[in-house]
Structures are given as structure tokens and as C-alpha cells.
mmCIF file of C-alpha atoms in Angstrom:
data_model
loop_
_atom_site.group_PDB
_atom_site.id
_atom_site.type_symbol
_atom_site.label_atom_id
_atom_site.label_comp_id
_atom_site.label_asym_id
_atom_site.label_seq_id
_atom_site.Cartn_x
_atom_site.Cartn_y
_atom_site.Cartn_z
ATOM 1 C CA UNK A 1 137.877 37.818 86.945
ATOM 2 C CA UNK A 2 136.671 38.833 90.308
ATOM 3 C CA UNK A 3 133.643 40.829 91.626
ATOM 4 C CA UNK A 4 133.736 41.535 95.405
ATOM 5 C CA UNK A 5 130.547 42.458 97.549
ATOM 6 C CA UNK A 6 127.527 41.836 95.874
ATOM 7 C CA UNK A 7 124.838 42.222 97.571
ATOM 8 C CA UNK A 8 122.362 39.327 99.117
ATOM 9 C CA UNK A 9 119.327 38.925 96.943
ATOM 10 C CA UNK A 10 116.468 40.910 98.926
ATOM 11 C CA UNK A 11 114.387 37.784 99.271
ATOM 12 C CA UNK A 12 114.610 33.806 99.526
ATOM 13 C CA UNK A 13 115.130 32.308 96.946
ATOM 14 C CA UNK A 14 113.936 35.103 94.479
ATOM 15 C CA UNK A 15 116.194 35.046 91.403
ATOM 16 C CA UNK A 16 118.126 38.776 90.594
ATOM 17 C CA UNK A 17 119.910 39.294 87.768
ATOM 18 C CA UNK A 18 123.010 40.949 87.248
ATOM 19 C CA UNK A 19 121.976 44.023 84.810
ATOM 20 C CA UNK A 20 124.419 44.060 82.168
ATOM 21 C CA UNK A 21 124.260 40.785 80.414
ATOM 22 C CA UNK A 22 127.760 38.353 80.066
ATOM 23 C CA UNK A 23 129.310 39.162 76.817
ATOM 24 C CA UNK A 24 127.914 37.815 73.797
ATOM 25 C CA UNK A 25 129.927 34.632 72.255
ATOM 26 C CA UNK A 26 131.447 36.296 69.360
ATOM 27 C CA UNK A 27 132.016 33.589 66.944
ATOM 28 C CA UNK A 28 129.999 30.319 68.076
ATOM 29 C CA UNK A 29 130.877 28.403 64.578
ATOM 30 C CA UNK A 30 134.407 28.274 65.187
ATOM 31 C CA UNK A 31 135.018 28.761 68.798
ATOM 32 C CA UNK A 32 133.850 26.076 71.471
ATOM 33 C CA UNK A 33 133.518 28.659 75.376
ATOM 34 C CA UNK A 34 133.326 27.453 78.630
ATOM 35 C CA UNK A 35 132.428 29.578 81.321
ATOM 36 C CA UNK A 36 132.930 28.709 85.032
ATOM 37 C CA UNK A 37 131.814 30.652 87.942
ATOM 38 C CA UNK A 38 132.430 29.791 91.697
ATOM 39 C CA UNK A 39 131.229 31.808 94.495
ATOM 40 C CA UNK A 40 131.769 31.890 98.059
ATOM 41 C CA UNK A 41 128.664 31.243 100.077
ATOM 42 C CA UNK A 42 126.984 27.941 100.456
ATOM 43 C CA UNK A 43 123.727 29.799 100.687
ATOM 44 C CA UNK A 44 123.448 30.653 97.308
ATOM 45 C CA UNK A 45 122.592 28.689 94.181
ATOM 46 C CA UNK A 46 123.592 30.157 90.474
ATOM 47 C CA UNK A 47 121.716 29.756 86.984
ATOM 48 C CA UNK A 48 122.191 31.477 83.714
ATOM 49 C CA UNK A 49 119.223 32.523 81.710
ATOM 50 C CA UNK A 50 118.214 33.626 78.345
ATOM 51 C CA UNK A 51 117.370 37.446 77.689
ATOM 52 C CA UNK A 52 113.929 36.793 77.368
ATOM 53 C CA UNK A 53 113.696 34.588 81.061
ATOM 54 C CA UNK A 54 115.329 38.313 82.510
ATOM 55 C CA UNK A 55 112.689 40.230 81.056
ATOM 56 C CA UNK A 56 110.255 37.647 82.409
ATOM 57 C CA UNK A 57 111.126 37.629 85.929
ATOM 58 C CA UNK A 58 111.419 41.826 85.634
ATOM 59 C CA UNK A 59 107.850 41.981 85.446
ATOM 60 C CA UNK A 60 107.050 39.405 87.949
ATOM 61 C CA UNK A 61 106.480 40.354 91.660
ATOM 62 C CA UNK A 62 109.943 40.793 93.781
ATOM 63 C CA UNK A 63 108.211 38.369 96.829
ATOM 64 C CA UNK A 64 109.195 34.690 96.027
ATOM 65 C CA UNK A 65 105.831 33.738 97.678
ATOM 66 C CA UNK A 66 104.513 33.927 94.152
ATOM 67 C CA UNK A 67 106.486 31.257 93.084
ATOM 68 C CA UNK A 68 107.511 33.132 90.080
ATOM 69 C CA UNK A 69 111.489 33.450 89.266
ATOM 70 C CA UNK A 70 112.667 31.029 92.084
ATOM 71 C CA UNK A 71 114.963 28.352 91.725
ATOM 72 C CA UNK A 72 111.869 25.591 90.900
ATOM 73 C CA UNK A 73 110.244 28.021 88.359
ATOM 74 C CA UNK A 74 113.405 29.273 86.149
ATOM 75 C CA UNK A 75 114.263 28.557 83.043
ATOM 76 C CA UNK A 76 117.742 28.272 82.576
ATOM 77 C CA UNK A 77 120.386 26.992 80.521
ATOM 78 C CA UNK A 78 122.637 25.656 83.562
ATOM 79 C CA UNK A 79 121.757 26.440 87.533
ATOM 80 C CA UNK A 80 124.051 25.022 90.408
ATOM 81 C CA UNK A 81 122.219 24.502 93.816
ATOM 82 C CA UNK A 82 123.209 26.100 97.022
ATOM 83 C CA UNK A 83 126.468 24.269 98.317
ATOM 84 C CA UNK A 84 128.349 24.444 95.286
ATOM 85 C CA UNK A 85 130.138 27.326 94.678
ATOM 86 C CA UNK A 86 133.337 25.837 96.127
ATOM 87 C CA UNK A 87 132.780 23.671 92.849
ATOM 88 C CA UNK A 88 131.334 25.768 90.826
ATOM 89 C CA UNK A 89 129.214 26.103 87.719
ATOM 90 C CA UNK A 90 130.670 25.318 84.480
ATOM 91 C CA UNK A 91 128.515 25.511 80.906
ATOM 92 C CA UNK A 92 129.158 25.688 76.985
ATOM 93 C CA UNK A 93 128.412 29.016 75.904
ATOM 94 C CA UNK A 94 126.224 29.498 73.850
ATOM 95 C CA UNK A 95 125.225 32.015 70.716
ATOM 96 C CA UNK A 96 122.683 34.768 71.997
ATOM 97 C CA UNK A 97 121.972 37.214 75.449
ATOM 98 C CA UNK A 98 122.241 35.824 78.599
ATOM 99 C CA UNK A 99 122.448 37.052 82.234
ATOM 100 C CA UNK A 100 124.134 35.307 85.168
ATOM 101 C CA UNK A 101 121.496 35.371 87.968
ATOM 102 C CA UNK A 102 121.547 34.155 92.251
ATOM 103 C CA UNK A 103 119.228 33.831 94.733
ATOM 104 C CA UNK A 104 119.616 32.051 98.154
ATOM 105 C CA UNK A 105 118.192 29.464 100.365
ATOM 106 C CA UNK A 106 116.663 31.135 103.295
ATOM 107 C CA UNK A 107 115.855 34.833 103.527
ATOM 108 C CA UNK A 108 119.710 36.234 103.617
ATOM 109 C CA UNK A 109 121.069 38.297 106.093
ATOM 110 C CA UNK A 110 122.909 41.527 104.924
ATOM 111 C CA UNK A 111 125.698 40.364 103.973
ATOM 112 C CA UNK A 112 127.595 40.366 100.447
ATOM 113 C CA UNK A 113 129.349 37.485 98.398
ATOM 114 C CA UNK A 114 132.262 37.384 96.204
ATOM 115 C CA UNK A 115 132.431 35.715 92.358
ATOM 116 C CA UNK A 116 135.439 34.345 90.744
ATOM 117 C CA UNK A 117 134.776 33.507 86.945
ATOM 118 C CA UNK A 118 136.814 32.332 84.130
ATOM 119 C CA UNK A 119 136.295 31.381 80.442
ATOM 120 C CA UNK A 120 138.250 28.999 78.047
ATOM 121 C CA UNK A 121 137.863 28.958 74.589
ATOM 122 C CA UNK A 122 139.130 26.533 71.818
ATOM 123 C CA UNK A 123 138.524 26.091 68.336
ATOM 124 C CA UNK A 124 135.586 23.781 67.403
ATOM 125 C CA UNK A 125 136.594 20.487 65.424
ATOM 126 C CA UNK A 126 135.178 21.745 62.288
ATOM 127 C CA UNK A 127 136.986 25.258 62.230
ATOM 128 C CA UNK A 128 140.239 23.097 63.372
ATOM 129 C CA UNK A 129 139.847 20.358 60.537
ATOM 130 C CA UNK A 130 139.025 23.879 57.950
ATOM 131 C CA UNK A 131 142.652 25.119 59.494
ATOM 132 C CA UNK A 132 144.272 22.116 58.773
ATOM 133 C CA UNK A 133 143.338 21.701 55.594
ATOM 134 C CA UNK A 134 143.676 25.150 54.565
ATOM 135 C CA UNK A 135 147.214 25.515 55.929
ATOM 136 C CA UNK A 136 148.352 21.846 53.944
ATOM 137 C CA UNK A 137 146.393 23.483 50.724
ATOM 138 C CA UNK A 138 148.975 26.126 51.352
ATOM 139 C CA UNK A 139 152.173 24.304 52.548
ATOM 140 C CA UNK A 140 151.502 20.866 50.290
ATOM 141 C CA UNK A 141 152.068 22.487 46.673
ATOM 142 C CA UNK A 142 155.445 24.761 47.954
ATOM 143 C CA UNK A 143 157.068 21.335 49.111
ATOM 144 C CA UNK A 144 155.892 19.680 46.168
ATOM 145 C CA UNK A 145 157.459 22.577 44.073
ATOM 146 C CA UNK A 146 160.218 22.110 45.830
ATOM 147 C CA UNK A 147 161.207 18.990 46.167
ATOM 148 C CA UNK A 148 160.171 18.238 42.518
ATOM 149 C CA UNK A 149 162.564 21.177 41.223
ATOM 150 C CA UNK A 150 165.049 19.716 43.454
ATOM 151 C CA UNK A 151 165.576 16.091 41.718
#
């Protein structure tokens, strides 16, 4: 997916957080997700952050001359620094509520930025291996059947 002009965080390097949080991972035991966000200014660094970080850095004062919330003080599960979004962040989602939250460099001029995002999901080796062996615990004894009626 795509969102276009979002805004430029109000101060340097001051964490905000989008305000709905990214979808919860619906069934962690048998699906392995990997998210990956790019974005198109090299003043801006990324992170994703529990629920509880969000409600954290809510409270805390919106000036990063407190040194609460800004890229050295957050507690995230993955952050990508400023220069990167041509790369990208890419993580393992995980079970739970998490936001997706930016801040920049320098004090940002007002401008926007645009985020591209995808997510790729497979089936985890132990859901896979259940599979399997479910599907030959149905196929195995019809071929048996079969070709034992057969001879």
C-alpha cells in the first residue's frame, strides 16, 4: 500500500505515531509476517513500537529537548536510521499492538513524505509439517485401500 503526504513530525527528532495501530497478526502460531516499509526522504528514520511505548511517549513533552521519545530513547522492536528509506525497514511481525512511528534528523521544514509498505506471509514450519502430515493421514490410507483392493 501507499500513503501520500504525511506530514513532517513538528520537531527534530521527536518520535509521532501514526494513531491507528498496524493490524494485529492474526494467527502468529501458524503464519510467519514480514512487513517492509520504505519511505521517501532521507531525513527521516522509522521504528515500530509496542502499544505501551505509544502511550509512553503520549504523555511525554512534544519538545525533543527532553530527550524523551527520540530516536536514542525509544524502545522499539525494529527502527531504520535516516538514509534508509530507499532500503527500507523490514521486521517479523509479531503477536500484539504496535504502531509504526517517524521522526527526522534536523527540525523539518513543511514539507510531507510518502510510505510504500508491503507484507508477506507464509506458513511457519510447524503449521507446514502439521499440513503435511495431516493431508498424508488423509491421502495415505485411500491409496492404500486402493491399491490393496486392486491386486
Amino acid at each position: 500500500g501507499v500513503i501520500e503526504d504525511l506530514p513532517a513530525p513538528p520537531s527534530a527528532d521527536r518520535v509521532v505515531f501514526a494513531d491507528e495501530p498496524l493490524p494485529e497478526h492474526p494467527f502468529p502460531a501458524l503464519l510467519h509476517a514480514e512487513a517492509t516499509v520504505w519511505w521517501d526522504r532521507s531525513d527521516v528514520w522509522m521504528a515500530v513500537s509496542a502499544d505501551s511505548e505509544v502511550e509512553r511517549c503520549a504523555s511525554a513533552p512534544a519538545s525533543s529537548l527532553f530527550g524523551q521519545c527520540v530516536s536514542t530513547d525509544l524502545n522499539a522492536i525494529v527502527m531504520a536510521e535516516a538514509g534508509t528509506g530507499d532500503v527500507g525497514m523490514t521486521w517479523s511481525v509479531p503477536a500484539g499492538v504496535y504502531h509504526v512511528g517517524y521522526g527526522t534528523v534536523e527540525t523539518p521544514p513543511d514539507v510531507t513524505m510518502s510510505v510504500e509498505w508491503e507484507v508477506k506471509a507464509q506458513l511457519n514450519g510447524a503449521a507446514t509439517a502439521l499440513f503435511t502430515l495431516f493431508s498424508f493421514g488423509l491421502i495415505a490410507p485411500a491409496l492404500i485401500q486402493r491399491y490393496s483392493t486392486s491386486s
